[in-house]
Structure formats: C-alpha cells, structure tokens
Coordinates of C-alpha atoms in Angstrom, one line a residue:
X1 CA 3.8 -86.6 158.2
X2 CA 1.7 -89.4 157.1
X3 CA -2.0 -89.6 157.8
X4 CA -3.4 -92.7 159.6
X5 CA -6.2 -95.2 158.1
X6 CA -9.1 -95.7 161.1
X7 CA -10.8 -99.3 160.9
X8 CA -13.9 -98.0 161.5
X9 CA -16.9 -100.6 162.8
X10 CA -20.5 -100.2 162.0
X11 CA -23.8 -101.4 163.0
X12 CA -24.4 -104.7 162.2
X13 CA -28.3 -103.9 161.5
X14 CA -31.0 -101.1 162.9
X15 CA -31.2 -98.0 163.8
X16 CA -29.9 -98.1 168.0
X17 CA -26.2 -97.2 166.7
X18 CA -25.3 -96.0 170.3
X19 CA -25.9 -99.4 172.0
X20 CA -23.2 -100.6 170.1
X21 CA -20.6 -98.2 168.7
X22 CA -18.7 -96.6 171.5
X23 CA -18.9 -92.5 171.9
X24 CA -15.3 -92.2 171.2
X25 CA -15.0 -94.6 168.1
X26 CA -18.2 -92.4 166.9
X27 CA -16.3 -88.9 167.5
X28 CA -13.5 -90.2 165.4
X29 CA -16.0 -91.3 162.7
X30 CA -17.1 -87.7 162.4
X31 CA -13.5 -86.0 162.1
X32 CA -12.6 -87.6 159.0
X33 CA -13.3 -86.5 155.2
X34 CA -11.6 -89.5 153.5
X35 CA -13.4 -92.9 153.4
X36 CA -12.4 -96.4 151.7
X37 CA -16.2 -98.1 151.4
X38 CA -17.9 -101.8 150.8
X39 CA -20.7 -99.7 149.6
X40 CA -20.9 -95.5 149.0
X41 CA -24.4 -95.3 149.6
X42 CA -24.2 -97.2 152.7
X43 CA -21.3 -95.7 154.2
X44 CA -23.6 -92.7 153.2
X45 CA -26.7 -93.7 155.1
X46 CA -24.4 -94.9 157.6
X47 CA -22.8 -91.2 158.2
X48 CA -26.2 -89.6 158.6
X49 CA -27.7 -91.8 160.7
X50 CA -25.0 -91.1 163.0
X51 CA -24.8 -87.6 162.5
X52 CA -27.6 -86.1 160.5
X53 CA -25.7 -82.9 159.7
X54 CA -22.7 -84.9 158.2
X55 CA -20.8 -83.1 155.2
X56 CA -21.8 -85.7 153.3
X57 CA -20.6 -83.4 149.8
X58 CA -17.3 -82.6 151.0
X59 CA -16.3 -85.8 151.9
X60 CA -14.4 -88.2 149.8
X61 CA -15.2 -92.1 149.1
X62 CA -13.7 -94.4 148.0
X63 CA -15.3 -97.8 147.0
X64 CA -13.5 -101.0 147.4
X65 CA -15.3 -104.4 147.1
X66 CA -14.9 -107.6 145.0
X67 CA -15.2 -105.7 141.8
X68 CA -12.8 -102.7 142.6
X69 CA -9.2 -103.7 140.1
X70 CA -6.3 -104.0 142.5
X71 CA -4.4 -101.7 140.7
X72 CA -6.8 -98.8 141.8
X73 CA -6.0 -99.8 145.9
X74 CA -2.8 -97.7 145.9
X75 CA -4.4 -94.3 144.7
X76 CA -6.8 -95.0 147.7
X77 CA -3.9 -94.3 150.0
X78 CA -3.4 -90.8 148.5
X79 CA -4.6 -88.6 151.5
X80 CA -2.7 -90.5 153.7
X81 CA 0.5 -89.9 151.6
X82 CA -0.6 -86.4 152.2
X83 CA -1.5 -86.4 155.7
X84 CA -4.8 -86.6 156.1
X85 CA -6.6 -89.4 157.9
X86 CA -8.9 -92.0 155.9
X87 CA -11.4 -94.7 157.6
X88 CA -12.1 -97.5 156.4
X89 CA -15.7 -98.7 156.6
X90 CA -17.2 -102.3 155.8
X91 CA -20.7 -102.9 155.4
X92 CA -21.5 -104.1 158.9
X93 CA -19.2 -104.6 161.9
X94 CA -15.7 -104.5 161.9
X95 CA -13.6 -104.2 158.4
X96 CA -10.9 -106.6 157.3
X97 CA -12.6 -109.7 158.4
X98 CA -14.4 -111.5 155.1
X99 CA -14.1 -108.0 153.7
X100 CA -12.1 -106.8 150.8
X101 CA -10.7 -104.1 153.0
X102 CA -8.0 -106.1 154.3
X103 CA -6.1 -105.4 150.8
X104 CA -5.8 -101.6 151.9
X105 CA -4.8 -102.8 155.1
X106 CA -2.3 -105.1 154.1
X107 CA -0.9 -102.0 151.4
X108 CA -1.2 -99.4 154.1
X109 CA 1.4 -101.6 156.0
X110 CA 3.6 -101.6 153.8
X111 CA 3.9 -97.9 153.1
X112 CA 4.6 -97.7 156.7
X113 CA 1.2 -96.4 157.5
X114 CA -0.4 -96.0 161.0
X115 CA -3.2 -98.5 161.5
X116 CA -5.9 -97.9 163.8
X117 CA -8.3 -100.6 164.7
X118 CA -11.6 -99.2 166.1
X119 CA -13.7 -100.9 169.0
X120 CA -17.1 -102.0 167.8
X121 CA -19.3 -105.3 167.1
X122 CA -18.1 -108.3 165.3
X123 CA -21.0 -111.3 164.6
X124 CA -18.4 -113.5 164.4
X125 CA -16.6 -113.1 167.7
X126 CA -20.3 -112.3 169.6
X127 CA -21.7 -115.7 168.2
X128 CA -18.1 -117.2 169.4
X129 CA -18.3 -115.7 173.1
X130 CA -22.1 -116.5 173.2
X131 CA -22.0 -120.1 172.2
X132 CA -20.2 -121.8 175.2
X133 CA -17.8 -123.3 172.7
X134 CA -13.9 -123.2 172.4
X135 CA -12.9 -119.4 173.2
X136 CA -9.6 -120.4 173.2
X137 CA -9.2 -122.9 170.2
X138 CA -11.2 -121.8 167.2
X139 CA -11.2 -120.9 163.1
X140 CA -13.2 -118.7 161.4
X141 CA -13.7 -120.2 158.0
X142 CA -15.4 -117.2 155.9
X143 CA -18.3 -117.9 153.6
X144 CA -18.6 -122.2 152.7
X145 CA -18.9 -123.0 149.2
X146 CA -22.2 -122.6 147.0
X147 CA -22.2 -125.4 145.4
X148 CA -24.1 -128.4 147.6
X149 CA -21.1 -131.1 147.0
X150 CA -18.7 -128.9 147.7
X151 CA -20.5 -127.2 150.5
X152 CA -21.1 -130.9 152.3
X153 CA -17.3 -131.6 151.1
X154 CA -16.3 -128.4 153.8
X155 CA -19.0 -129.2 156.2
X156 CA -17.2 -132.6 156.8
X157 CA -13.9 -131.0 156.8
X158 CA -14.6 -128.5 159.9
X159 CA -16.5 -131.0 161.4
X160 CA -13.3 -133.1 161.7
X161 CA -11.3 -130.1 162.8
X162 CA -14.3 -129.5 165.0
X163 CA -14.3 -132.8 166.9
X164 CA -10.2 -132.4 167.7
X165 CA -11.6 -129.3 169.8
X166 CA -11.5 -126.3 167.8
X167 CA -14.2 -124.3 167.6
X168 CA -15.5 -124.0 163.6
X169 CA -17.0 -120.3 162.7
X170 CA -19.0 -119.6 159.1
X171 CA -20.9 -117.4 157.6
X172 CA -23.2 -117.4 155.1
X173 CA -25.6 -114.8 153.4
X174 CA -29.2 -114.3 154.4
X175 CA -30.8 -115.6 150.9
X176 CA -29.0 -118.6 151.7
X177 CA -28.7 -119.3 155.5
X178 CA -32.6 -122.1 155.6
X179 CA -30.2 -124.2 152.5
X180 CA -26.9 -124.0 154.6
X181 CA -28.7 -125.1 157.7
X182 CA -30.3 -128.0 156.1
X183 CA -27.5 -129.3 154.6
X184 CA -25.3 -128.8 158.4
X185 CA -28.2 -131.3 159.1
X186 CA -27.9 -134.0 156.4
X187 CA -23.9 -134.0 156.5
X188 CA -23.5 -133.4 160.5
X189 CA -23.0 -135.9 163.0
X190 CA -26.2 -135.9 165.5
X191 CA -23.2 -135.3 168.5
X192 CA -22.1 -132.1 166.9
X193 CA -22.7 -129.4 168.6
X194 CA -24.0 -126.4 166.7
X195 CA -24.7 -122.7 168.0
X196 CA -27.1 -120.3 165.2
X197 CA -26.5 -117.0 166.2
X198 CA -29.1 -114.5 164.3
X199 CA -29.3 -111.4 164.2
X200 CA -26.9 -109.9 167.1
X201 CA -27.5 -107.0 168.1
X202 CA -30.6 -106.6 166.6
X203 CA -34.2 -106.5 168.8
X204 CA -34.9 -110.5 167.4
X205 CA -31.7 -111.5 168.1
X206 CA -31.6 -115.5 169.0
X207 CA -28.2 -117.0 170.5
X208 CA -28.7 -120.9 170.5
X209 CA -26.6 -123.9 170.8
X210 CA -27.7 -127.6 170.1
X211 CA -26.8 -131.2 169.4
X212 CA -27.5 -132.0 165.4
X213 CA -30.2 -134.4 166.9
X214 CA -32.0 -131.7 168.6
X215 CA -32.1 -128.7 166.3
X216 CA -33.3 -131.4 163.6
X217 CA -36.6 -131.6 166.5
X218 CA -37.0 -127.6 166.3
X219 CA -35.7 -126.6 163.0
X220 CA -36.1 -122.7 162.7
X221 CA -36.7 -120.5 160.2
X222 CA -33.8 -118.8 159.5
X223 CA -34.9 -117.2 156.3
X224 CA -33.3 -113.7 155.3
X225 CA -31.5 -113.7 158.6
X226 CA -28.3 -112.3 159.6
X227 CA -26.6 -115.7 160.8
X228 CA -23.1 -117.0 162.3
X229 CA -22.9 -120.7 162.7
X230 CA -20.2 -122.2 165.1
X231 CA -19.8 -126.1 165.2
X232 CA -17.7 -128.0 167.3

C-alpha cells in the first residue's frame, strides 16, 4: 500500500494558530514523520509552535523551493512508495498555489498517489471573498513582473481582462508591495476598482476596496506588508 501526501496549510503570519487551522487538519499535522518543505527551519518553527513537544529529530524533511533540481522531486516520494504518509508544507497558507510544491503534486499524481488537500487559509481566496468583487469570474495571476515596463505592460493587460468582468488577483512580496501600488496608480484607470488586502488574519489586518481615484486621496503605507491586490 502506498502512503498518501497531506497538503498541509499554515498560518499565514502570528502566533494564534488555532483561529485559523482547523483541530482536525492540526491532529493530522502531528501524525506524520515525512515532510516536503518551502523552508526546513520554518516548517520547524512551524511544528513547535503547534506542538511544542514535536519530534522534531526523528522527523524527515525535505526541502523543495525554486532552487531544489527537478531531478531530486521523485526521491521526495520515497516514503510514500513505502507506505508512509508525507505532508507537504508551504511557507504560509495553503501549498500548491505560487508555490513550488505543485511539482510533487503534479509527480504524486502520476504515480497514482492519494492526494489530500487540507482545510486552512489562503490570502488569495480571503482577499477574493472579502473584496465584493467577481466570486464567480476571476484569475489569480501569481507574482507581476519586477521590472517597471514590464510590470505596467501586465498591469494593463489584467486591467483589460478586468473590465470584461473578471475579477484580477496578484501578489507581490512585502519589500515590494508601496512600488507595486504606486505603479497600479500611474498605469490604472481612475474607474478601476482596486481591493488591498493586508495582512489577513493577522491582528492589523485591513480589507479595503476603492476606485483608482480615491485610494490615490488616501494612499497607505503598505510597506513590509503581507498584501493581495484584486482589480476589477
């Protein structure tokens, strides 16, 4: 028998893991020895937090992010193969979404592996549900381009897609969230309609949605916070 891979969620921030992670998605967490990680010391802290008597040494990791060769996925399936259950853990909310993890996933398919999908937050879908924008018509669009061209040469491209009714989600990291705001400003019509979603879940969590022409009145400080944007 094969083992099954868990998509295990995390918090997306603090310490108040029980608000958000579910009792039974948290007794499952415990069980398992195997891990497939963004981040080993994370996953680490993240073990602990939730249980501080965690066999933290007799537990095997496994790290998989944007530097791990694909070549060394398969071997991550190993306890599987041999019937014991492995979780897979992103940094913060759910894994598989703008995560590297989705490569396991995808492998873990095709070995005829169970997948398990874990309930638990997911920024993305919170800032969706909370911005009174298209629930039912939507893309998720990842992390926008670096570059400022290029990242203006997007912005106008889901702002299109944005005004035939779909709802446009992005991300971007907290270093960088006060340029990517000011540039939704300078290339954004002043009739879009833009939600900033910081911090969810967290105790300074803010849930807003403007016009262009009225978040360029109040322009906040969005400096080294956790942020979801949404246009439409």
């Amino acid at each position: 028998m094969k083992g099954r891979i868990y998509l295990i969620p995390v918090t997306l921030g603090g310490d108040d893991y029980s608000a958000v992670i579910p009792g039974k998605t948290i007794e499952i967490t415990l069980r398992l020895r195997h891990f497939v990680v963004e981040d080993i010391r994370s996953a680490r802290r993240y073990l602990r937090k939730i249980d501080k008597a965690f066999p933290i040494d007799s537990t095997v990791f496994f790290e998989l992010n944007e530097h791990t060769p694909e070549t060394e996925i398969d071997g991550f399936l190993e306890p599987l193969m041999n019937g014991q259950d492995l979780g897979l853990m992103s940094e913060a909310g759910l894994p598989g979404i703008a995560d590297p993890g989705t490569l396991l996933v995808s492998l873990a398919h095709r070995k005829k592996i169970i997948v398990t999908p874990l309930s638990g937050p997911s920024s993305i879908i919170m800032a969706l549900i909370a911005s009174g924008l298209n629930g039912q018509n939507f893309s998720f669009n990842g992390y926008l381009p670096v570059k400022p061209a290029e990242r203006a040469a997007k912005l106008r491209e889901i702002e299109k897609k944005a005004h035939e009714g779909y709802a446009q989600i992005f991300m971007e990291t907290p270093y960088r969230t006060q340029k990517m705001l000011e540039s939704i400003l300078t290339v954004c019509s002043t009739e879009t309609r833009l939600c900033i979603a910081c911090d969810i879940t967290l105790a300074n969590e803010s849930i807003r949605t403007m016009r262009i022409s009225e978040w360029k009145k109040e322009i906040p400080d969005l400096n080294d916070r956790l942020t979801v944007f949404v246009l439409q």
